[in-house]
XYZ file of C-alpha atoms in Angstrom:
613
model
C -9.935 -91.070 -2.738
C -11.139 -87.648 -3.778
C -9.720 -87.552 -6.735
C -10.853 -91.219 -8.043
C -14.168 -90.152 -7.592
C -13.753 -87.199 -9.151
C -12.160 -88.764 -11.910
C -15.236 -91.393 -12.093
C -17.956 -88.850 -11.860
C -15.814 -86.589 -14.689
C -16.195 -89.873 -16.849
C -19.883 -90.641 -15.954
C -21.187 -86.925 -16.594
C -18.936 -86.364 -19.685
C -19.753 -89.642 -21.413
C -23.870 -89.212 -20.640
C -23.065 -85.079 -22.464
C -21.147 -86.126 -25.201
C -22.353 -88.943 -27.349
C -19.068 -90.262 -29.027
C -17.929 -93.517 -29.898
C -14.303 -94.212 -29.056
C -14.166 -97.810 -29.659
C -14.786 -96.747 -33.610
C -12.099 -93.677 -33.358
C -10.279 -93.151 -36.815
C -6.989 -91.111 -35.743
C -4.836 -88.890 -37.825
C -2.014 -90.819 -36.831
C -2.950 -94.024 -37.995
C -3.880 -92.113 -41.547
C -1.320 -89.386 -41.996
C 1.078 -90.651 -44.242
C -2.195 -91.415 -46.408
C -4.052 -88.178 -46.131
C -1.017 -86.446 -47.548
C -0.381 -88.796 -50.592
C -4.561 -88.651 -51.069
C -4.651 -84.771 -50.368
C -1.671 -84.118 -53.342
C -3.498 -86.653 -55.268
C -6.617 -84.491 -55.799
C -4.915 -81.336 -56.487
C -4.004 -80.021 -53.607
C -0.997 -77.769 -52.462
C 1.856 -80.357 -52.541
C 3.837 -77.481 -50.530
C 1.086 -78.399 -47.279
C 1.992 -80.550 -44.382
C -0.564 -82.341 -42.763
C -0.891 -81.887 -38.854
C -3.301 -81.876 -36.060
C -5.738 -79.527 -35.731
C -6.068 -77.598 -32.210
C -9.877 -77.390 -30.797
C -11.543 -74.182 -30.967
C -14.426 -72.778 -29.255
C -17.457 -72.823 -31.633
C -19.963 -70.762 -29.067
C -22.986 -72.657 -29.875
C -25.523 -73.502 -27.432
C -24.859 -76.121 -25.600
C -27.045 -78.734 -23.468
C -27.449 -78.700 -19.703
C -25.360 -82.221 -19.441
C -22.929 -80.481 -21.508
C -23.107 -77.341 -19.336
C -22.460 -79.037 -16.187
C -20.054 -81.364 -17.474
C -17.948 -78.361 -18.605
C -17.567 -80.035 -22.065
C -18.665 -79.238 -25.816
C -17.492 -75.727 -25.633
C -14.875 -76.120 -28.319
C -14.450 -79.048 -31.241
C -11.644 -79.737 -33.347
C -12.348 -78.715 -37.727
C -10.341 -78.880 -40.507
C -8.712 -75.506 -41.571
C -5.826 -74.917 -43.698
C -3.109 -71.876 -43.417
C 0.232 -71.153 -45.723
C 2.150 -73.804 -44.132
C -0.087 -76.679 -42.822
C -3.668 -78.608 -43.729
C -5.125 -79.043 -40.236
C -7.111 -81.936 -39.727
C -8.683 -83.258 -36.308
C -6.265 -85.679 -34.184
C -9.145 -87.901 -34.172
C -12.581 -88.670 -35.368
C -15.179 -90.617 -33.231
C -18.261 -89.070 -33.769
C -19.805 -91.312 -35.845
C -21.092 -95.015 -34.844
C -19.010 -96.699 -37.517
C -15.166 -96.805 -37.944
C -15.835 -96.653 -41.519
C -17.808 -93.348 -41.388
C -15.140 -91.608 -39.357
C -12.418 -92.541 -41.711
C -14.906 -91.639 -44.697
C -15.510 -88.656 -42.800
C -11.248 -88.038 -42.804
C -11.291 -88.609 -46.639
C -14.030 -86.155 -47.120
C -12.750 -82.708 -45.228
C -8.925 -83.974 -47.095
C -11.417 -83.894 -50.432
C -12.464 -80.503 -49.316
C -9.597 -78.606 -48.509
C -8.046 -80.050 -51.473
C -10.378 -77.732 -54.108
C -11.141 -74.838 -51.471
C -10.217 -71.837 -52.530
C -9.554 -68.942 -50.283
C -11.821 -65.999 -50.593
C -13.907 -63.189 -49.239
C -17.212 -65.793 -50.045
C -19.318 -66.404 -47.090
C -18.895 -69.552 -45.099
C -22.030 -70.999 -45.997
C -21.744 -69.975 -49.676
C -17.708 -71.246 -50.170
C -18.435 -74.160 -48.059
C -21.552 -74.862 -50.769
C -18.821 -74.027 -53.423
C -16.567 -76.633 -53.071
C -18.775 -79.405 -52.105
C -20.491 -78.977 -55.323
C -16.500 -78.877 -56.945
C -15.698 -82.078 -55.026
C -18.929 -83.826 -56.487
C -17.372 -82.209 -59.883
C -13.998 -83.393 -60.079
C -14.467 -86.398 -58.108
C -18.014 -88.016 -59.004
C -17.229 -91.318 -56.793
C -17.091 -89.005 -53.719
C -21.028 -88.043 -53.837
C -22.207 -91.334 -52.745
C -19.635 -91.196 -49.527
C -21.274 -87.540 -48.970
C -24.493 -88.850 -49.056
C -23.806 -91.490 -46.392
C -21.622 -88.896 -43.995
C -24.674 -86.463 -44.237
C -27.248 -88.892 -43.296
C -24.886 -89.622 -40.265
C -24.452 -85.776 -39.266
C -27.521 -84.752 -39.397
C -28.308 -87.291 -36.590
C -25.378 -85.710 -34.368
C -27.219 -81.659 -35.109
C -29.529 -80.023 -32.714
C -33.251 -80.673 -33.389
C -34.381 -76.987 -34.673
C -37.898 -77.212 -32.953
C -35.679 -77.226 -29.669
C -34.211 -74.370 -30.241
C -35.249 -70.350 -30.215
C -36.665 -69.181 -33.282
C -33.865 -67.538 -34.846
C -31.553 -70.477 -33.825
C -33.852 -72.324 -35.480
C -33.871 -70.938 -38.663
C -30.328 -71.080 -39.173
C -30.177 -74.251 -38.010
C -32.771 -75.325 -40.869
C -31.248 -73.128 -43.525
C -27.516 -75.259 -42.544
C -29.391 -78.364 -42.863
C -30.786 -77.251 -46.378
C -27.189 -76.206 -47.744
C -26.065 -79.537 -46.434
C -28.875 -81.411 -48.406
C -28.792 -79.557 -51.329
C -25.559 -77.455 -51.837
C -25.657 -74.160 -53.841
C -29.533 -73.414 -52.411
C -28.290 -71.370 -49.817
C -26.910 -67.984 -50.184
C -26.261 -66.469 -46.685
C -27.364 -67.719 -43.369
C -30.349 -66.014 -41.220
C -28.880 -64.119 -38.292
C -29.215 -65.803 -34.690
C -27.721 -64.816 -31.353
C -25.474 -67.105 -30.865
C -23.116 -69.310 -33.876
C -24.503 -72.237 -35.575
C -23.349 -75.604 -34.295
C -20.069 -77.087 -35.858
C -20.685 -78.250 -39.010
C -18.329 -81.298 -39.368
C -18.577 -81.836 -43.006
C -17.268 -78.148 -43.488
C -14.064 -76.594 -42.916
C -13.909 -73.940 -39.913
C -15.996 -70.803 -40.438
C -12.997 -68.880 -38.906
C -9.651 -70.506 -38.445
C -7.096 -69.317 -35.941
C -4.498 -66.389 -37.507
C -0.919 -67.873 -38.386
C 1.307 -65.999 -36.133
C 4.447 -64.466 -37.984
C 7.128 -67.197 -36.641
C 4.413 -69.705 -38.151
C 4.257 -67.765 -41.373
C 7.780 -67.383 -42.047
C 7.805 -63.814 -40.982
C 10.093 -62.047 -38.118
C 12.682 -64.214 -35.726
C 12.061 -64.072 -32.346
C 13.535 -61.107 -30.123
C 17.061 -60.991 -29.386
C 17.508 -63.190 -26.541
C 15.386 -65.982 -27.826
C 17.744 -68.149 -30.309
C 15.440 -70.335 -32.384
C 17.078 -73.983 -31.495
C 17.969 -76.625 -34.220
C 18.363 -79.321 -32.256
C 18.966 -79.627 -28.379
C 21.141 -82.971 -28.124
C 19.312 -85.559 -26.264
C 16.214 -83.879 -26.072
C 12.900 -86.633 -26.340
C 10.895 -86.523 -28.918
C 7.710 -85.416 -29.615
C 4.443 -86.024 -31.677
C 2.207 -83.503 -29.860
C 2.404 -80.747 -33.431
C -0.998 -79.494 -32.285
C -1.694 -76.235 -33.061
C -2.241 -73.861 -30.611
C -3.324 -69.881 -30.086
C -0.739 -68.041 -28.151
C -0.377 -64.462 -27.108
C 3.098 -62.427 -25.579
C 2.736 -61.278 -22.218
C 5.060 -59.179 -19.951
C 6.532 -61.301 -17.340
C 4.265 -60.651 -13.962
C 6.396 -58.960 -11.199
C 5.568 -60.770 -8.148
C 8.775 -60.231 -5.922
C 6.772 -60.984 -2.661
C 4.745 -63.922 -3.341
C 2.789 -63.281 0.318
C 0.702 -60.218 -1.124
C -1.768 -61.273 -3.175
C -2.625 -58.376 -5.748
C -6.131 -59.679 -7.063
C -9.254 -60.454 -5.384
C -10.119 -64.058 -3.835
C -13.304 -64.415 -6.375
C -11.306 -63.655 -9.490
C -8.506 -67.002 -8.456
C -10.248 -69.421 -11.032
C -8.954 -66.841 -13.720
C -5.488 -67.330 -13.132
C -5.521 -71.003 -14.615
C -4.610 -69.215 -17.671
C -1.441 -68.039 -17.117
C 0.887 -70.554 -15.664
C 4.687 -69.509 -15.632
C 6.500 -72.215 -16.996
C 10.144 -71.972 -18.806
C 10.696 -74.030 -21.567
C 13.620 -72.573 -23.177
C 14.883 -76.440 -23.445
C 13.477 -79.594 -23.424
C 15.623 -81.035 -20.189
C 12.340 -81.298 -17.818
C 9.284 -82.320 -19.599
C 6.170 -82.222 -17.537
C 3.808 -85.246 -19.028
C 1.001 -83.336 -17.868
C 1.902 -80.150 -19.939
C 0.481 -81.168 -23.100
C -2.931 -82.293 -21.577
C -3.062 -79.106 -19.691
C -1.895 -76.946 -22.724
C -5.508 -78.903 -24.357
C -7.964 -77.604 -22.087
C -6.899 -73.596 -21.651
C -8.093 -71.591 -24.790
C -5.099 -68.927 -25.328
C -1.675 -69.874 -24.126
C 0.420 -66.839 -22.426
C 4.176 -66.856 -23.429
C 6.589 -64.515 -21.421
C 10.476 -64.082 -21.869
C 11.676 -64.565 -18.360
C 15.294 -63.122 -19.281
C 16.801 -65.744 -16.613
C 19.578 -68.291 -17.760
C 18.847 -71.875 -17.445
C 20.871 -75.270 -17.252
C 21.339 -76.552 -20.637
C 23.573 -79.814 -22.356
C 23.948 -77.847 -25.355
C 25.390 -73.965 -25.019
C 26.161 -72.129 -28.329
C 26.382 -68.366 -29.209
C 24.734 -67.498 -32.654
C 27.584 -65.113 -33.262
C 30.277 -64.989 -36.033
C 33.747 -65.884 -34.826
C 36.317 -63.426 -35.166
C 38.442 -63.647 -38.344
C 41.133 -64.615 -36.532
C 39.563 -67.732 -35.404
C 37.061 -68.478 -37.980
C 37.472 -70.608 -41.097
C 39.769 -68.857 -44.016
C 37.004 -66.894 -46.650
C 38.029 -67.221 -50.697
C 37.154 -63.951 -52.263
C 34.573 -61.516 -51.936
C 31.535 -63.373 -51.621
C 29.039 -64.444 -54.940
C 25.553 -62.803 -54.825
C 22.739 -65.155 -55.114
C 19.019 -65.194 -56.355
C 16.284 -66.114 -54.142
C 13.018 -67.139 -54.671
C 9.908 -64.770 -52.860
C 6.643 -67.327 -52.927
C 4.471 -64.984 -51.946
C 5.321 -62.803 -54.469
C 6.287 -65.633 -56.942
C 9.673 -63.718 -57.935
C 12.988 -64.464 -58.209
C 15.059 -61.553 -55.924
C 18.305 -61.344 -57.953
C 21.760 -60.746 -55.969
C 19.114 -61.734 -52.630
C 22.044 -63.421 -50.953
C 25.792 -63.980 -50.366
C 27.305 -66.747 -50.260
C 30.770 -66.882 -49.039
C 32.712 -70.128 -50.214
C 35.543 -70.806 -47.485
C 38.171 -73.310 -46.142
C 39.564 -74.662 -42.890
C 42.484 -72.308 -41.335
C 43.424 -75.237 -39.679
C 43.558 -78.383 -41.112
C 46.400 -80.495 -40.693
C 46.452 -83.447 -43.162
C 46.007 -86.608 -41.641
C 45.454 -90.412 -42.106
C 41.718 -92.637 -42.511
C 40.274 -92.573 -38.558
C 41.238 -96.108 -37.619
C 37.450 -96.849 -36.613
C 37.106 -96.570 -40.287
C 39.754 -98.972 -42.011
C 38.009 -101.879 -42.386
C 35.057 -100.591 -43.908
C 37.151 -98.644 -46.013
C 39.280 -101.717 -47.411
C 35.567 -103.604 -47.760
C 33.942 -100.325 -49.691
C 37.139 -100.215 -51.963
C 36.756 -103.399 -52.822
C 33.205 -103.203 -53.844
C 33.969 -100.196 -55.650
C 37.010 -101.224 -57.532
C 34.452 -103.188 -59.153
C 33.161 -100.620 -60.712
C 36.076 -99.393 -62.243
C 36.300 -99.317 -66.321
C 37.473 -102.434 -67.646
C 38.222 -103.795 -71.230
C 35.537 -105.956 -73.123
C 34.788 -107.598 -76.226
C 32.213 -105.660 -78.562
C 30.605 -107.700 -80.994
C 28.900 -107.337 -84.303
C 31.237 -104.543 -85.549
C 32.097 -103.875 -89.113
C 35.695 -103.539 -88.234
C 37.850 -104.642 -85.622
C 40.862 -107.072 -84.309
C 39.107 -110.580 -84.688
C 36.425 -112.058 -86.685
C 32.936 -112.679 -84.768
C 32.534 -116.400 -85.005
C 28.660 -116.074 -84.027
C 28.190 -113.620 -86.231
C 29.799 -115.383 -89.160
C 28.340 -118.188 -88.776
C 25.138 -116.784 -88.121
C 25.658 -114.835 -92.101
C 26.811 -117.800 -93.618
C 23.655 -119.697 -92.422
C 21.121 -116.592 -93.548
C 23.086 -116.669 -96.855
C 22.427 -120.174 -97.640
C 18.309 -119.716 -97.089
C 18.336 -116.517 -99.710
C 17.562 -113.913 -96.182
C 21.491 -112.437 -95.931
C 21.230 -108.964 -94.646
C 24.776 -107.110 -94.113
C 26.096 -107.305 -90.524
C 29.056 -106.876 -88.548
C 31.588 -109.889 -88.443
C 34.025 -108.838 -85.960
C 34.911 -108.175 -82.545
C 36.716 -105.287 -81.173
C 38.119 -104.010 -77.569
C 36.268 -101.284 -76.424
C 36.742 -99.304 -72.844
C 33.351 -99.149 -70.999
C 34.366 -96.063 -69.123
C 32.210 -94.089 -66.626
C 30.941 -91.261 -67.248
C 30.080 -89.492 -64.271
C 30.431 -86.062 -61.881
C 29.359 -86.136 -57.885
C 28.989 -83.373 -55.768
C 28.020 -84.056 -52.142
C 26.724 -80.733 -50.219
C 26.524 -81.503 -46.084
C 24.231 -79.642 -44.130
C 26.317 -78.166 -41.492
C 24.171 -76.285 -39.958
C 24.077 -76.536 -35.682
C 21.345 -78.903 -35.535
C 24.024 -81.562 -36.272
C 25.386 -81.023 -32.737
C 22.780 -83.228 -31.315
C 23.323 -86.664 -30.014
C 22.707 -89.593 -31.877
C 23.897 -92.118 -29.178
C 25.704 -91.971 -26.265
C 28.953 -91.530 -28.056
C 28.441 -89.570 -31.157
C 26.745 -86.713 -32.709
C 25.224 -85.857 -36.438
C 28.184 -84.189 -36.698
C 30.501 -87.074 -36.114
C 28.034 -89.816 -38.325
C 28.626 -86.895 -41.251
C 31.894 -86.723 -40.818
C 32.550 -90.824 -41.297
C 30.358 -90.668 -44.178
C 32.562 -88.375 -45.815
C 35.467 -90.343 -45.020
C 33.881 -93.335 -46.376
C 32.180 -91.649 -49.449
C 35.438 -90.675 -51.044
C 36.886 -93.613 -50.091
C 34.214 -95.180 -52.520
C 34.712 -93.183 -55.493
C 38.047 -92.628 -55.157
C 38.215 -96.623 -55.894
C 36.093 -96.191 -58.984
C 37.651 -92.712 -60.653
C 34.277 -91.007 -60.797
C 34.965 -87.097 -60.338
C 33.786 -85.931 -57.195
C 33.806 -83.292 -54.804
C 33.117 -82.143 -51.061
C 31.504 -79.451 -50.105
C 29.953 -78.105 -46.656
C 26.927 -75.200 -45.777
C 25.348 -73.350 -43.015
C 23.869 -69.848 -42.828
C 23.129 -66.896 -40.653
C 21.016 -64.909 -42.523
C 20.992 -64.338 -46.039
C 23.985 -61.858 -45.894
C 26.338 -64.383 -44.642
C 25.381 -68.244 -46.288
C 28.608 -70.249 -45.502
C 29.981 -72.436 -48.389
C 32.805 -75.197 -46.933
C 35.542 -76.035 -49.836
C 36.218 -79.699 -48.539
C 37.350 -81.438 -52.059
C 36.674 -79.718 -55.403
C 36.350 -81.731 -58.595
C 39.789 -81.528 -59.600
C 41.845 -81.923 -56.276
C 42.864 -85.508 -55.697
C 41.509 -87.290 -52.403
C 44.354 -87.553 -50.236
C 45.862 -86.688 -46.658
C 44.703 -82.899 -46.940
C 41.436 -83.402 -48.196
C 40.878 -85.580 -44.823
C 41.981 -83.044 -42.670
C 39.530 -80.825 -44.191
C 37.007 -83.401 -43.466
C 38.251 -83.880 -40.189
C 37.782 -80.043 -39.695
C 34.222 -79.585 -40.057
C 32.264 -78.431 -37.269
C 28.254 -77.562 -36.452
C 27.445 -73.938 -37.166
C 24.452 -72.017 -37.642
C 21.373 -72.628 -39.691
C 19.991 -73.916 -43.015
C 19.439 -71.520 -46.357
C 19.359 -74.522 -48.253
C 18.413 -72.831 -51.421
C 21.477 -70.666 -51.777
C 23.874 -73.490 -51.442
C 22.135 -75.735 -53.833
C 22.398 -72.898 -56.439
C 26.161 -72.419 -56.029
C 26.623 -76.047 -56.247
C 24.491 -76.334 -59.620
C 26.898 -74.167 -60.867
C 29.966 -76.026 -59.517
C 28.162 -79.289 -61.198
C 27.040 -78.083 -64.599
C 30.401 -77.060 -65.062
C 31.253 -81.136 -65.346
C 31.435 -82.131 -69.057
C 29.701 -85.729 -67.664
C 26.915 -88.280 -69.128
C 25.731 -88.260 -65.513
C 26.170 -85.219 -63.182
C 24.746 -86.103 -59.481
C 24.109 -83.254 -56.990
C 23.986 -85.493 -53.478
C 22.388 -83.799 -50.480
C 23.132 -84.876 -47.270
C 20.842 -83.222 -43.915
C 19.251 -83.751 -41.235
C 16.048 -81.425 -41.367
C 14.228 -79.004 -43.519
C 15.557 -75.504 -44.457
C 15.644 -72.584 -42.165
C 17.539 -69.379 -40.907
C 16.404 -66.632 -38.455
C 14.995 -64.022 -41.068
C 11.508 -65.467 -42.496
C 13.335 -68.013 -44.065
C 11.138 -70.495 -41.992
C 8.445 -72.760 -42.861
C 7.237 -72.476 -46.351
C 9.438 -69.860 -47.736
C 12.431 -72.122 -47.373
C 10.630 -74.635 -48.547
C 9.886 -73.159 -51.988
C 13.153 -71.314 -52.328
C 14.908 -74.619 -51.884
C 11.574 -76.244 -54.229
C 12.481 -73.752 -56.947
C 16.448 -74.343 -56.480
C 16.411 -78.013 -57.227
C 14.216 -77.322 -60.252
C 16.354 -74.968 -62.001
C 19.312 -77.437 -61.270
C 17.337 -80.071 -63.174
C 17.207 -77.720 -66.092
C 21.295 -77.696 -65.995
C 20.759 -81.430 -66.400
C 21.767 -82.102 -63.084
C 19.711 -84.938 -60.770
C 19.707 -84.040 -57.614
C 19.277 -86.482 -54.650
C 19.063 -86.395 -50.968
C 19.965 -88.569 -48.109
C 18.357 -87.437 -44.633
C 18.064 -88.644 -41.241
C 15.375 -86.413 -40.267
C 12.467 -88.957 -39.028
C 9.569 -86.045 -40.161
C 11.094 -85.772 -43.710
C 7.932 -87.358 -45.372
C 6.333 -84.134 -45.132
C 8.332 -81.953 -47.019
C 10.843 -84.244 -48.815
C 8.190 -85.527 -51.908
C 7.358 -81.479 -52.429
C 10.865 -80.836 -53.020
C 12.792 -84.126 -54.771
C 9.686 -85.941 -55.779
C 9.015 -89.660 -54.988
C 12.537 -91.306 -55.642
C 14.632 -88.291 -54.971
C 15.149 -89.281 -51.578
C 15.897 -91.465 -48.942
C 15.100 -91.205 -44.975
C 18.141 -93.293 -43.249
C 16.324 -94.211 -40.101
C 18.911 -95.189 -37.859
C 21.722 -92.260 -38.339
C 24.277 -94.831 -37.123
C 24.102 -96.320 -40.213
C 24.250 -93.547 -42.985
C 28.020 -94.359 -42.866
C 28.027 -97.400 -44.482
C 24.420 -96.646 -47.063
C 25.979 -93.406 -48.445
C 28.594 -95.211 -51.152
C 25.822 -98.191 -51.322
C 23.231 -95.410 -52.720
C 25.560 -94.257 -54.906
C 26.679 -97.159 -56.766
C 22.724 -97.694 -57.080
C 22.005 -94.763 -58.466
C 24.832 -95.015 -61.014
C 24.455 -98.669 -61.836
């Protein structure tokens, strides 16, 4: 009973302080997919993902309903950092659905021509409102509406104390008339959020975030964690490292009784693994303003156990040669590193050949048949000025244009000609340990991969295109892992199989190395066609700070130089988030997202003989 009417009186006294208007809410959700294509389409950094922003205090003065309703303290504005354009999880602050949406397009508008500088707020924010009316004239008329809206939802300066006041006025003049303001007077306390701004200050990008340093060892960043659920909550959150309290006897309390409200900041909670999700975490994780992360050091119950180590060479697969050094690309620096990496191509110790997984044989037999299609075949070429048969049409045709005075000279016969195909395949699997996870209750990635292989050379074995196999995974850019399954001239037989059969899951994802070495491999290929097929399950990463978006552009600036080699490079994922990354790197056709991983068995040779029709 207590806590219904607490619940009710939370609702009453938070709905009479904040004046909102959910039954018009515009969520990023229902938009995202949209606000990415529309925030690329005005210029802006097609390397961004788009995700929810986290709400941040704003430390404006606040009403007495808002006061004793304990809300208003913090609001949720759009902000951008290396990696991410963060843009409120939802909008319902205007009457109209169509204003909060217009509002979404606006701030997407915004961040799209904002550039980064030591400008004042107030004076950048004035900046690129006026370049948005620039570039995009049909915008100003949307602005006009959203400001006539906002204005409503801002303090009422004769309210408020006299220097409050006068920044309040001189915000409402830049918003009127952009460009007439050039700094803001000074006031006690910080203006109230502008909404048709980005954030005055946005929240630091932590290292991990930024691609910098791993985690301490200890603390293995996790690929994938089997049957883990999913998530949507990517909320962004601020977060500091705290020792782990020492509290062996939990019957002394070592703070006073009046400072107890305090500790609602630190809760202890270990979530190494995603086995025991609390519903109420996220919600809770909403309303505390830092988040306090400690390494607890204790060992928990896990379904998947792995060690990030390197086997010993005794047991590990057989290395060929020395190792090639690699380039990699530095963003940040916009620089190629030369001899940045090593890749070490390798084999299978132990592979023993063996025969097509039963499972697999009549899907095989179907493919071949398909394929087989495919195959060259002999046909009749007509019009040619020399060959084994006359052209009947064609004579015919010349006989009848001689006899109206318009003969022009023309082949008259027919020859055999072999329409042969042209073409040079190289598949490169991601490896990497996030394809340990479950996809159903009986397989893993791992297991889906390795029946696609099966069934891929099946395929093109069937046709006589040139293909090969290969493999990848990574632990730092001394040691990137290249997997000889099938090279380009090796037939497809009982060995290569057992190769297949051998892969395993192994460490991470320096996709940018691997596609380099495999360029190399392709544009070797004297082909019409040369096809560089990527199969993974998720975006690059390894534990150095090749995270986030300086994988990203490594592997960006890899697929571009193998399109100089002539090469067209394509990839098949399963990876359900792969709309945010994917279009940056292979453009809009260069992919495909298989949604149910069950299936990529079976669509593998079908996108092939599409993209080679």
């Amino acid at each position: 009973m207590e806590e219904t009417v607490g619940a009710l009186w939370h609702k009453l006294i938070t709905g009479a302080a904040e004046k909102r208007y959910p039954q018009e809410a515009v969520t990023l959700t229902s938009i995202g997919k949209a606000a990415g294509i529309f925030f690329r389409a005005l210029g802006g950094d097609s390397g961004l993902s788009v995700s929810a922003a986290s709400a941040t205090e704003h430390g404006a003065r606040r009403s007495l309903k808002q006061r004793i309703a304990g809300s208003g303290a913090r609001t949720e504005l759009t902000w951008l950092d290396e990696n991410t354009l963060r843009l409120p999880s939802a909008l319902d602050i205007l009457p109209q659905r169509s204003l909060n949406r217009d509002l979404y397009l606006w701030l997407i508008a915004l961040a799209a021509v904002d550039e980064p500088g030591h400008t004042a707020w107030v004076v950048r924010s004035q900046q690129a409102t006026l370049t948005v009316f620039d570039r995009f004239p049909g915008m100003r008329s949307r602005y006009q509406r959203l400001l006539d809206a906002t204005l409503a939802l801002r303090p009422d300066p004769a309210k408020l104390p006299e220097d409050e006041a006068a920044m309040e006025q001189a915000i409402r003049a830049a918003l009127a008339n952009p460009g007439s303001i050039d700094k803001l007077p000074r006031a006690s306390r910080p203006p109230y959020p502008v909404h048709l701004w980005l954030h005055p200050n946005p929240p630091r990008t932590s290292p991990s975030q930024a691609g910098g340093k791993a985690p301490p060892s200890g603390e293995p960043q996790q690929e994938g964690d089997g049957k883990s659920k999913k998530t949507d909550d990517t909320k962004r959150r601020q977060a500091e490292r705290v020792d782990m309290p020492d509290n062996k006897n939990p019957f002394i309390l070592f703070f006073r009784a009046e400072s107890i409200f305090s500790w609602a900041e630190y809760v202890k909670a270990n979530r190494p693994t995603e086995d025991n999700n609390d519903p109420a975490a996220d919600p809770a994780a909403d309303d505390l303003n830092h988040l306090s992360v400690a390494q607890d050091g204790k060992s928990v119950a896990s379904r998947l156990r792995f060690d990030l180590d390197l086997p010993s060479a005794a047991q590990d697969d057989m290395p060929l040669g020395q190792g090639i050094l690699l380039p990699e690309w530095h963003y940040k620096k916009q620089i190629l590193q030369p001899n940045h990496c090593c890749l070490q191509p390798m084999v299978a110790r132990e592979a023993a050949p063996c025969a097509l997984p039963h499972h697999l044989a009549a899907t095989a037999r179907r493919i071949r048949s398909q394929f087989e299609a495919l195959t060259p075949a002999r046909v009749w070429v007509r019009g040619q000025f020399d060959g084994t048969e006359p052209d009947l049409d064609a004579c015919v045709q010349f006989t009848a244009d001689r006899l109206t005075g318009h003969a022009a000279e023309r082949g008259l016969y027919r020859a055999h000609h072999y329409r042969d195909r042209d073409l040079a395949c190289l598949l490169l699997a991601d490896l990497s340990l996030s394809t340990d996870a479950w996809v159903s209750d009986t397989a893993r990635v791992i297991d889906v991969v390795r029946d696609s292989l099966y069934l891929f050379a099946e395929a093109l074995s069937a046709t006589g295109d040139r293909f090969s196999l290969y493999g990848f995974s990574s632990l730092k850019r001394e040691n990137v892992r290249f997997h000889v399954i099938k090279e380009f001239g090796e037939k497809y037989n009982a060995s290569v199989r057992g190769r297949i059969q051998a892969i395993k899951p192994g460490y991470y994802t320096r996709m940018g190395a691997a596609i380099r070495h495999a360029s190399q491999l392709l544009a070797k290929q004297q082909a019409t066609q040369r096809i560089l097929f990527i199969l993974t399950d998720g975006k690059p990463n390894d534990l150095d700070q090749y995270e986030g978006r300086y994988g990203i552009e490594d592997t960006r600036v890899a697929l571009l130089e193998a399109r100089q080699m002539g090469l067209r490079p394509f990839c098949v994922t399963i990876d359900e988030k792969a709309g945010s990354y994917l279009p940056h790197l292979f453009g809009i056709g260069g992919y495909v997202v298989i949604r149910k991983p069950s299936e990529l068995p079976k669509q593998l040779p079908l996108l092939y003989a599409q993209l080679t029709r």
